[in-house]
XYZ file of C-alpha atoms in Angstrom:
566
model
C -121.474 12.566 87.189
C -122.416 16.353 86.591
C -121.061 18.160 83.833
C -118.313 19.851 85.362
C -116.901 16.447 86.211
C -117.251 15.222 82.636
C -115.605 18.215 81.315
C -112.487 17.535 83.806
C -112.086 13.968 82.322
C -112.978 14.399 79.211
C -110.508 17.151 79.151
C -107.925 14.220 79.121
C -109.529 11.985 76.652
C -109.187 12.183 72.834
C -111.484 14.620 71.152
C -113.529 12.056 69.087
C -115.440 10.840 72.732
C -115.770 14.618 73.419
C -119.231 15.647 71.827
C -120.847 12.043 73.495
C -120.141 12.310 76.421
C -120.115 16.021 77.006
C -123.877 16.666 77.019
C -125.252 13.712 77.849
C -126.175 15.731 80.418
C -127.400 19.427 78.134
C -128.885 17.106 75.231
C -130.443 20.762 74.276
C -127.646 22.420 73.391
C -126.470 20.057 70.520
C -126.769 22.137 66.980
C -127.264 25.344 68.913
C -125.548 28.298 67.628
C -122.702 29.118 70.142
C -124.665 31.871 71.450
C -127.004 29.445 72.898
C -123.301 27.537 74.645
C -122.722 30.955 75.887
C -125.294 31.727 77.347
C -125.550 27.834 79.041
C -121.739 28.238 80.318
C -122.237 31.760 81.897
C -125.064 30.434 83.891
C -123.940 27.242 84.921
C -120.267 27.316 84.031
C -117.627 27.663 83.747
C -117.012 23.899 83.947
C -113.385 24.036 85.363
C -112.250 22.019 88.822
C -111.213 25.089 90.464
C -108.970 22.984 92.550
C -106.235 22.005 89.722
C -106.841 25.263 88.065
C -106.756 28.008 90.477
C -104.418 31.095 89.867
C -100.606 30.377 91.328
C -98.633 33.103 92.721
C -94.923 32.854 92.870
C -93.541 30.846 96.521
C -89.712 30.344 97.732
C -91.008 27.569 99.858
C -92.487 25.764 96.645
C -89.727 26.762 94.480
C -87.886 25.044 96.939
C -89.538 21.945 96.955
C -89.918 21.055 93.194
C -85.842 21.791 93.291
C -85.133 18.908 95.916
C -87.521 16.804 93.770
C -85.302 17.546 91.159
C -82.433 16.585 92.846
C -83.557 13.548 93.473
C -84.128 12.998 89.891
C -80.848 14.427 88.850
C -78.830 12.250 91.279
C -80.707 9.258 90.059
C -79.430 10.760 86.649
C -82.963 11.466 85.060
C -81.515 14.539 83.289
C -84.689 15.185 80.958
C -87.220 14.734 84.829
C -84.749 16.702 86.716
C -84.437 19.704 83.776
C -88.240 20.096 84.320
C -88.693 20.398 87.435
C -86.101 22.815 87.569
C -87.744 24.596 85.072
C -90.992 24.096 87.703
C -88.499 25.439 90.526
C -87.569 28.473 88.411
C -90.938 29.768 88.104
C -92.588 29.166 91.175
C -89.203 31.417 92.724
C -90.155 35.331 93.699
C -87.788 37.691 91.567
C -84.619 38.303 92.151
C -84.918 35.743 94.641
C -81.586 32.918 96.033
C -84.454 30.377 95.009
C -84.256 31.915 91.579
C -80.579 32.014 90.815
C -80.044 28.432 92.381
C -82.456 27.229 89.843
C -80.487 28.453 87.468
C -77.223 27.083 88.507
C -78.901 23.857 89.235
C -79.709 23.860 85.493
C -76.001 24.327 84.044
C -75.114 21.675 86.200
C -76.858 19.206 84.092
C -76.807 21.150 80.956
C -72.564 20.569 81.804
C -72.890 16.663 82.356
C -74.869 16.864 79.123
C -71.926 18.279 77.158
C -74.071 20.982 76.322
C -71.417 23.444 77.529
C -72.639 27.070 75.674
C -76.190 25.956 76.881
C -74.303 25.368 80.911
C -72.292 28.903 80.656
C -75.625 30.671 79.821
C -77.415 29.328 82.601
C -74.445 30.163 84.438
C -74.782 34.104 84.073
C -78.565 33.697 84.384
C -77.769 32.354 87.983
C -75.247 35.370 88.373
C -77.312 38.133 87.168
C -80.251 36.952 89.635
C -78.788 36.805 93.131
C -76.960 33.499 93.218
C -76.126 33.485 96.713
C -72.123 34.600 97.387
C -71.770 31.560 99.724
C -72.144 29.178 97.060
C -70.870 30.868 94.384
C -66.927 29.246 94.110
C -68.549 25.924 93.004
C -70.786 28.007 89.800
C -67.322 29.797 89.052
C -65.103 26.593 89.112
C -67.918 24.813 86.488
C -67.866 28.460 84.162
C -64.168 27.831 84.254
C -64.643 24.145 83.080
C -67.126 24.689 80.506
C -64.625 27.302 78.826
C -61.638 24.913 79.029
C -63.650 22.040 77.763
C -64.921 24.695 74.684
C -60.969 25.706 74.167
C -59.953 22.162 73.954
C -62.731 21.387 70.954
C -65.371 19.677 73.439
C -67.911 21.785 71.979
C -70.872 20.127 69.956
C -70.531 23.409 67.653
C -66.637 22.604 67.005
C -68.068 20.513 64.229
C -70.879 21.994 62.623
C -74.294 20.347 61.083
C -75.014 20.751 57.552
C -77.216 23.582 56.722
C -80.044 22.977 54.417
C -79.746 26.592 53.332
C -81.977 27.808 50.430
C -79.892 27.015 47.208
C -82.475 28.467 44.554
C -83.308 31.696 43.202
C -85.629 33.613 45.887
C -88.644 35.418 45.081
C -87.809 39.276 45.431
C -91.098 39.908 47.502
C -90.587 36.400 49.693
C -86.682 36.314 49.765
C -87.654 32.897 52.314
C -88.813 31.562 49.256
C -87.827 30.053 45.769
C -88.700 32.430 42.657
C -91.294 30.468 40.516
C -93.830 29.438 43.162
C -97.183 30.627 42.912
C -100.720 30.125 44.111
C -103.403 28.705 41.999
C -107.109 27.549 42.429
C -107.014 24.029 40.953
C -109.895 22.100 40.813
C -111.143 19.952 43.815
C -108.411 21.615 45.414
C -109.180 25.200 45.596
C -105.976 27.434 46.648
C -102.717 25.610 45.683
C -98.959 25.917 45.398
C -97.797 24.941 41.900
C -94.599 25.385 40.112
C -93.730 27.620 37.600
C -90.443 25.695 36.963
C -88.810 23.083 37.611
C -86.693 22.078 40.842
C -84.360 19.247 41.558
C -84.553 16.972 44.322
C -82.706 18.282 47.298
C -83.716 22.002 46.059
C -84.910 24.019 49.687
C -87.943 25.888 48.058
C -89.260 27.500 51.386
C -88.017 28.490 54.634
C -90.599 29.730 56.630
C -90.918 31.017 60.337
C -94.979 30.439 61.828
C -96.763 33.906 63.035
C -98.789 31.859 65.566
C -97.521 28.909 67.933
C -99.301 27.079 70.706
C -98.331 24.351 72.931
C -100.487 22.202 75.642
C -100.296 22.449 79.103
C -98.291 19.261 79.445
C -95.426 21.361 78.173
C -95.294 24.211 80.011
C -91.962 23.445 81.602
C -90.305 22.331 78.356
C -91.514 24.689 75.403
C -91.513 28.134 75.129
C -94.914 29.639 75.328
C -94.172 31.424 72.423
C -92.469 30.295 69.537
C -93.177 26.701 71.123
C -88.725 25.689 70.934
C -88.795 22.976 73.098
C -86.496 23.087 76.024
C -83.117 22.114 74.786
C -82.532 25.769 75.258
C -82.581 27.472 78.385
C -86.238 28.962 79.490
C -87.085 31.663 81.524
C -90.140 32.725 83.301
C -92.456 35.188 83.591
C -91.949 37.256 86.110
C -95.824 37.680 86.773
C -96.972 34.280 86.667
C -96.099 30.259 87.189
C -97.634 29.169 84.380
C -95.486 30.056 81.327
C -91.635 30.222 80.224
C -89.901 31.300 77.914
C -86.948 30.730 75.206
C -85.327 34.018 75.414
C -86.085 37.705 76.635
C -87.184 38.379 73.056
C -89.625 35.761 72.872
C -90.966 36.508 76.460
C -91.405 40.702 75.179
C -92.807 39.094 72.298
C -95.447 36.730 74.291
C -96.500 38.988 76.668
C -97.905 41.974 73.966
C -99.137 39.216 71.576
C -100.994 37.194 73.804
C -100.067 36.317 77.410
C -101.087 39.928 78.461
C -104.442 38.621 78.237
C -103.721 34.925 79.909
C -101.494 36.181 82.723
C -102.939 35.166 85.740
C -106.061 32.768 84.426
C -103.612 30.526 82.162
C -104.278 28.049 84.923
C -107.820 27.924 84.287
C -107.413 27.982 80.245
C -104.809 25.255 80.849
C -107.262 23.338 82.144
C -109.800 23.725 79.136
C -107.304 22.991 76.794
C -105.502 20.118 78.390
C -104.532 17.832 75.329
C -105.783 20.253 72.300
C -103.556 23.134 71.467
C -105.113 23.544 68.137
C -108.205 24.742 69.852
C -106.460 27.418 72.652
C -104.739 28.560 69.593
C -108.192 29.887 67.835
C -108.456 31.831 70.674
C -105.004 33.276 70.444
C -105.154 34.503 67.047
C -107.921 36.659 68.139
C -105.839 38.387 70.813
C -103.143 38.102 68.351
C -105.174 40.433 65.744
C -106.656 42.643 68.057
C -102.816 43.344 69.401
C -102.172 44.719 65.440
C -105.477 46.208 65.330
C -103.689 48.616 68.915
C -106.628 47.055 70.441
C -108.834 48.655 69.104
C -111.933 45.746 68.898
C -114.242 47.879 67.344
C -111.824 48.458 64.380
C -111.170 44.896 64.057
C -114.663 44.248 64.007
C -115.610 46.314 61.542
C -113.128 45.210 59.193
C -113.287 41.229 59.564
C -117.278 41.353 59.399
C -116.784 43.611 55.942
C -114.129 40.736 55.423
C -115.380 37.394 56.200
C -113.883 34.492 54.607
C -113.924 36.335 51.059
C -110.519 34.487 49.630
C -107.015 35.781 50.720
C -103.375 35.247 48.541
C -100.855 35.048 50.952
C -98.398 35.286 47.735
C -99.378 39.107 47.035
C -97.892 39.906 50.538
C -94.455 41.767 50.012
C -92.710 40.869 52.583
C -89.392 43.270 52.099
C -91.798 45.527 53.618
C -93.306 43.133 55.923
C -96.476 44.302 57.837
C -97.952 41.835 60.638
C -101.480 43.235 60.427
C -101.878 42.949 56.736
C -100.722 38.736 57.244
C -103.422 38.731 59.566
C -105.950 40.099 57.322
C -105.199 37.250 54.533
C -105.567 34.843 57.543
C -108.699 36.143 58.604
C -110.162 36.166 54.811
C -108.940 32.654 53.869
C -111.952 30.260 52.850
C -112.820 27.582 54.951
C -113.282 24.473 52.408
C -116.691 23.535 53.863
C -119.230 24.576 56.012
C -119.583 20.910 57.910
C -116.901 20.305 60.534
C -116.805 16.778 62.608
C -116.731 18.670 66.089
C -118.752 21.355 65.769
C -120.603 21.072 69.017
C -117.445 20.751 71.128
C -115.481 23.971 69.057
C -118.907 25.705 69.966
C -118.713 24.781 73.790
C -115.196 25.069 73.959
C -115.257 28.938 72.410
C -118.223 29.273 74.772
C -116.060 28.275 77.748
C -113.186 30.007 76.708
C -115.206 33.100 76.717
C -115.944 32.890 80.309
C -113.149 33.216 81.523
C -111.322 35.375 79.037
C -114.239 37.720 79.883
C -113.781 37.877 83.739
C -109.932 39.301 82.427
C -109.423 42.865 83.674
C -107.925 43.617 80.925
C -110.353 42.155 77.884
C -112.927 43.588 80.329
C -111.469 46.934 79.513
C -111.084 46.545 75.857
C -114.144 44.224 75.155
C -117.237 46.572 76.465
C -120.133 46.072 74.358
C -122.659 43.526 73.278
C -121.674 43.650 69.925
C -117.937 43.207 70.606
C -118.557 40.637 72.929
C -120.322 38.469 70.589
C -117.452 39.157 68.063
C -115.108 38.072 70.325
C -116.847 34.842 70.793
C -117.769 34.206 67.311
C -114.088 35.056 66.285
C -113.180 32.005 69.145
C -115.489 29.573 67.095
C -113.969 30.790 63.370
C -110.210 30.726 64.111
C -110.880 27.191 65.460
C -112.301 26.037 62.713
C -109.937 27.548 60.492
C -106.539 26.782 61.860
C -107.306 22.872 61.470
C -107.595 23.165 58.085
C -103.890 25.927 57.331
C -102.083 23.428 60.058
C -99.418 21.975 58.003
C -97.966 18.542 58.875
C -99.479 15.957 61.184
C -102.583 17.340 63.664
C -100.176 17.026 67.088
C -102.316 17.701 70.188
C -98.524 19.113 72.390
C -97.549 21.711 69.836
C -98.894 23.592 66.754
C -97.829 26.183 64.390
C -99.524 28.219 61.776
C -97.715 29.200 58.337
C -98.913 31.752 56.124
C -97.495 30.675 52.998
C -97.023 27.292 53.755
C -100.485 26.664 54.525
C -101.299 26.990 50.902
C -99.466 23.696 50.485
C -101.793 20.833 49.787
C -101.752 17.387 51.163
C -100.519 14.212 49.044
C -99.607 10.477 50.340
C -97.242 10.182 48.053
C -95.548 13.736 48.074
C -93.112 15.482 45.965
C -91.631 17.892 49.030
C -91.041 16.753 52.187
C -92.101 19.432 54.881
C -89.377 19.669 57.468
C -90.699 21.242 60.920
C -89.172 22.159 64.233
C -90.927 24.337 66.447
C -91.932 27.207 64.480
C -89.744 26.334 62.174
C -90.243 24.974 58.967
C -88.965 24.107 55.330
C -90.126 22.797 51.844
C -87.391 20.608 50.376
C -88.055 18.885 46.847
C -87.645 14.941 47.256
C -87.881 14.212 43.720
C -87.794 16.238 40.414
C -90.653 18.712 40.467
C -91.964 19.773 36.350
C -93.155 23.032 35.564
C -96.827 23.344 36.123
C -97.022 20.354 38.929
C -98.319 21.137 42.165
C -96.240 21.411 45.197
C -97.694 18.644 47.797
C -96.750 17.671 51.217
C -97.828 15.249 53.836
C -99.795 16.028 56.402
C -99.270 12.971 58.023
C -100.106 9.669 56.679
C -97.501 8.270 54.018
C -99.065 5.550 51.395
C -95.598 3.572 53.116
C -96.567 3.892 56.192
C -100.309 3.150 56.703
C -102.426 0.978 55.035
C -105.444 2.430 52.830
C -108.047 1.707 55.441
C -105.789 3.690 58.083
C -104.841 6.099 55.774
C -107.734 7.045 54.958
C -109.074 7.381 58.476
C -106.674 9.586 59.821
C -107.678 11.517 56.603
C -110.864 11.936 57.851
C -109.928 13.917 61.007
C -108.517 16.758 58.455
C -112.161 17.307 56.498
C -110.654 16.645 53.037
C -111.086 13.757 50.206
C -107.657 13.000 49.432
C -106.855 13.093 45.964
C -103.545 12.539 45.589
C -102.319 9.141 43.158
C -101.677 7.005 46.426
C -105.370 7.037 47.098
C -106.337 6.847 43.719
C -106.544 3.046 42.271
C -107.126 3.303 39.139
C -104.106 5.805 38.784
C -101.772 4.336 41.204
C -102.234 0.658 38.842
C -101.201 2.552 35.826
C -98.367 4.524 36.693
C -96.895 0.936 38.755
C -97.594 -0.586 35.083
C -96.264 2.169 33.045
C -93.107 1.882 35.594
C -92.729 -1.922 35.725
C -92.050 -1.499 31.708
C -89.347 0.762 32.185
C -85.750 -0.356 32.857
C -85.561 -1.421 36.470
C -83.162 0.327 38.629
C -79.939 -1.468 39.395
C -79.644 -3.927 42.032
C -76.253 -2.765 42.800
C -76.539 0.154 43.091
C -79.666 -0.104 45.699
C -76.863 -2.264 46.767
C -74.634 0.666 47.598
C -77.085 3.162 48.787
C -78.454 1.189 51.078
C -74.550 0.427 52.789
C -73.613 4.116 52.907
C -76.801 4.471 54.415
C -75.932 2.115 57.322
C -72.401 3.124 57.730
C -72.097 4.756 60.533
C -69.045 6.366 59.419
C -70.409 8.165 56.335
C -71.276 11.840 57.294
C -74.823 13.522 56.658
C -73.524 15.413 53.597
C -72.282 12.117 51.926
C -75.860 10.058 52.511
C -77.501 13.321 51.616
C -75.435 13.851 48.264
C -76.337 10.233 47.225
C -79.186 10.189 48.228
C -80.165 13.102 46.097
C -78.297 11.476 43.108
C -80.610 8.590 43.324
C -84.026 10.748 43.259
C -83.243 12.697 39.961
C -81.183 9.632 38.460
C -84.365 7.074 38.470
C -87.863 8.847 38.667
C -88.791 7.215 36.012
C -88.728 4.248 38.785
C -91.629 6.070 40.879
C -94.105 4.657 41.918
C -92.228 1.323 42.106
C -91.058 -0.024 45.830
C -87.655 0.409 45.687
C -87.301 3.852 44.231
C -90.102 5.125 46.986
C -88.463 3.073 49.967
C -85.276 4.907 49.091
C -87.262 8.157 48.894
C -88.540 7.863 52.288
C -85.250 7.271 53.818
C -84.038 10.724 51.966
C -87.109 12.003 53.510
C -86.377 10.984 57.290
C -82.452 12.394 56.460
C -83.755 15.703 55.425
C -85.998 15.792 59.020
C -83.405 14.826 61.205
C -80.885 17.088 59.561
C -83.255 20.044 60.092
C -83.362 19.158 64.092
C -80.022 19.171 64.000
C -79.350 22.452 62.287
C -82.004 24.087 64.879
C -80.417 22.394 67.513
C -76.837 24.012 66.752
C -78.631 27.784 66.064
C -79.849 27.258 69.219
C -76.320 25.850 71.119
C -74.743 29.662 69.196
C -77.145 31.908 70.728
C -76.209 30.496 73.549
C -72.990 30.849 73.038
C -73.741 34.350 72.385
C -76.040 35.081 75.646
C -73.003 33.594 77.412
């Protein structure tokens, strides 16, 4: 099997057999400096199977045929299948095309059996506003009227509205997203940390933060936007230049195309196809065309500034972001310190940047921007560094589909056993206290593995993959023993009234706010209980409330812009 064919399947294989198996066949390259991977990809690269990843112009004909497949599945009532391949249909149509606008309408259809009825009425006037043909148009105009009537008569999954886990603390005058009292501090072992300056109460939101950088893997092209990453219970849209990307809204597609797809339009087939299971790693490459957008491409201005910059500390907490400036978030990104200079995939981030270079490279327009030796090399060396960098400011679990980058959030440290639970949703995220937080603790998170939910062999595996000791109490033994001895001599909490939690919890009748109001009661009424069983099983159900009740507060922001496209 020659290399390309390695890289094709390995593409589609976890990244841990990557390095292995990838140059079994260039045992030379391994430890090379990425230079070196250049210079081996650009003469017998790039390493892509032309023949899944070759550029896709826009076709009626195949518009038309992922819509009957569609159809099919939509008949068969496989609403989630059908949606994507109507997404499919929708950007394989030409512009302004009947293929285009009968996408469109084929979407409200199921967005109406659905009951999604703001989310059918915008798809509704997307079919109108691009040429819906008139012969077909009485049976679009008789759903619009049926989606209003069933909205007048209260049908509407807005008519009664989610709680809002709104921020209910003082706010920091510089980062009004974010509660006054917060700051960063180097601790020790930890470095850069986020550590109370007061105390907060459990069910106190403490941070509300949108990402500045987003990327999703191929496998979701037809269900996320491409760039805030929303998945597709809204409505996407396509760009009009390509059939590889959509969209959440005009803004977001404005938005995408100067940040970043400028420079994929056209060859996102072929970076697809490199980063087929791994959106952690395309997004290194995106934060460099993300910078170099704030920098007016200009690359030699960039350069000059990260090299005179490199990795020398950054405090995302001195931004003042009243008077927020994109470029100057970018610069504290750029000069945050990597923890270490040893990273578990070294070889592959240094092939990978290598063969995202080639084809970035062969761009018109980076070809026009990127001219000389020097910037080229900065270009790729800036591939390597983001990579390595974003896995260690990703907060929350290490997904392969999706992946956002926080610039104050990803001061947040990881525990087992946190204090906040970190509550995400495509771009979205918030800090909400789970249990009392002191003045002069630390603000921790998980990043994925709970001390509940994996045992300390697994735990501290998946660990591992992030290039951190944890040090949290959960993972300490000696620790963990005495605080479950200092709690098992303080007054147990009572049985009945785990007794009652535990059946409001079940009740299907009991409404988010009630679980959530008890549930908060219970935290700040027996702490004293932590790190005992019950008190922490209890925790993690407040935990799993808070998550879901953030989906479903995105979920309805979503359904009332909508409503308001409509």
């Amino acid at each position: 099997m020659d290399l390309l064919q390695q890289l094709h399947r390995l593409n589609r294989k976890p990244m841990s057999n990557y390095t292995v198996e990838c140059f079994n066949r260039a045992p030379h390259l391994q430890n090379a400096d990425v230079i070196a991977y250049r210079t081996y990809v650009l003469k017998n690269g790039p390493f892509i199977d032309e023949s899944v990843a070759a550029d896709l112009l826009k076709s009626n004909k195949k518009a038309s045929e992922v819509r009957l497949v569609g159809n099919r599945l939509f008949l068969a009532k496989d609403s989630k299948a059908a949606l994507e391949k109507y997404n499919e249909s929708i950007c394989w149509a030409e512009g302004n095309s009947e293929d285009l606008g009968i996408g469109y309408a084929n979407r409200s259809a199921i967005y109406y059996d659905m009951e999604e009825y703001e989310l059918s009425l915008h798809n509704i006037e997307l079919a109108k506003k691009h040429s819906y043909p008139q012969r077909l148009m009485p049976k679009l105009l008789a759903r619009e009227l049926n989606c209003k009537e069933k909205i007048t008569n209260g049908h509407s999954k807005r008519v009664q509205r989610c709680l809002k886990l709104a921020m209910n603390v003082e706010v920091n005058p510089k980062r009004p997203f974010m509660a006054a009292g917060i700051e960063q501090k180097e601790l020790p072992s930890y470095g850069r940390s986020m550590v109370a300056e007061r105390a907060f109460k459990a069910g106190d939101v403490i941070l509300q933060e949108q990402a500045i950088l987003t990327s999703i893997s191929p496998e979701l092209k037809f269900k996320n936007c491409n760039h805030c990453s929303v998945d597709n219970f809204h409505s996407l849209i396509p760009c009009p230049n390509c059939v590889s990307v959509m969209y959440c809204s005009v803004e977001c597609l404005e938005k995408g195309l100067k940040f970043s797809h400028r420079f994929e339009c056209g060859i996102a087939e072929k970076l697809h196809h490199i980063s087929y299971g791994s959106s952690r790693i395309f997004m290194g490459t995106r934060a460099f065309f993300y910078g170099l957008t704030l920098f007016n491409d200009d690359v030699q201005k960039m350069m000059e500034y990260c090299k005179a910059n490199d990795r020398t500390g950054a405090d995302p907490f001195t931004l003042d972001y009243t008077d927020y400036d994109p470029l100057e978030e970018f610069k504290i990104f750029h000069k945050a310190k990597l923890p270490t200079n040893k990273f578990l995939y070294e070889d592959s981030f240094r092939f990978y940047a290598a063969v995202y270079y080639s084809i970035y490279i062969k761009h018109p327009l980076v070809r026009s921007i990127v001219t000389t030796r020097a910037q080229k090399d900065f270009m790729l060396h800036s591939f390597l560094d983001y990579m390595r960098i974003i896995g260690f400011l990703i907060i929350g679990p290490r997904q392969n589909f999706t992946n956002q980058l926080y610039s104050i959030a990803s001061v947040c440290n990881h525990s087992c056993d946190p204090n906040t639970a970190a509550a995400t949703y495509f771009g979205q995220l918030k800090f909400i206290a789970i249990r009392p937080i002191s003045k002069g603790d630390q603000i921790l998170v998980s990043y994925g593995p709970l001390a509940r939910e994996y045992s300390d062999n697994e735990r501290r595996q998946a660990i591992k993959m992030y290039h951190f000791n944890c040090l949290c109490d959960a993972c300490n033994v000696v620790q963990l023993r005495c605080k479950l001895s200092a709690a098992k001599k303080l007054p147990p909490i009572p049985y009945k009234h785990l007794i009652t939690v535990q059946k409001l919890i079940e009740d299907p009748n009991t409404n988010d706010a009630g679980k959530l109001n008890m549930l908060q009661q219970f935290a700040e009424r027996y702490v004293y209980a932590h790190p005992r069983n019950d008190y922490v099983v209890l925790l993690d159900i407040y935990r799993e409330l808070l998550l879901t009740m953030f989906t479903k507060e995105v979920q309805d922001q979503l359904r009332a812009k909508a409503n308001q496209l409509a």
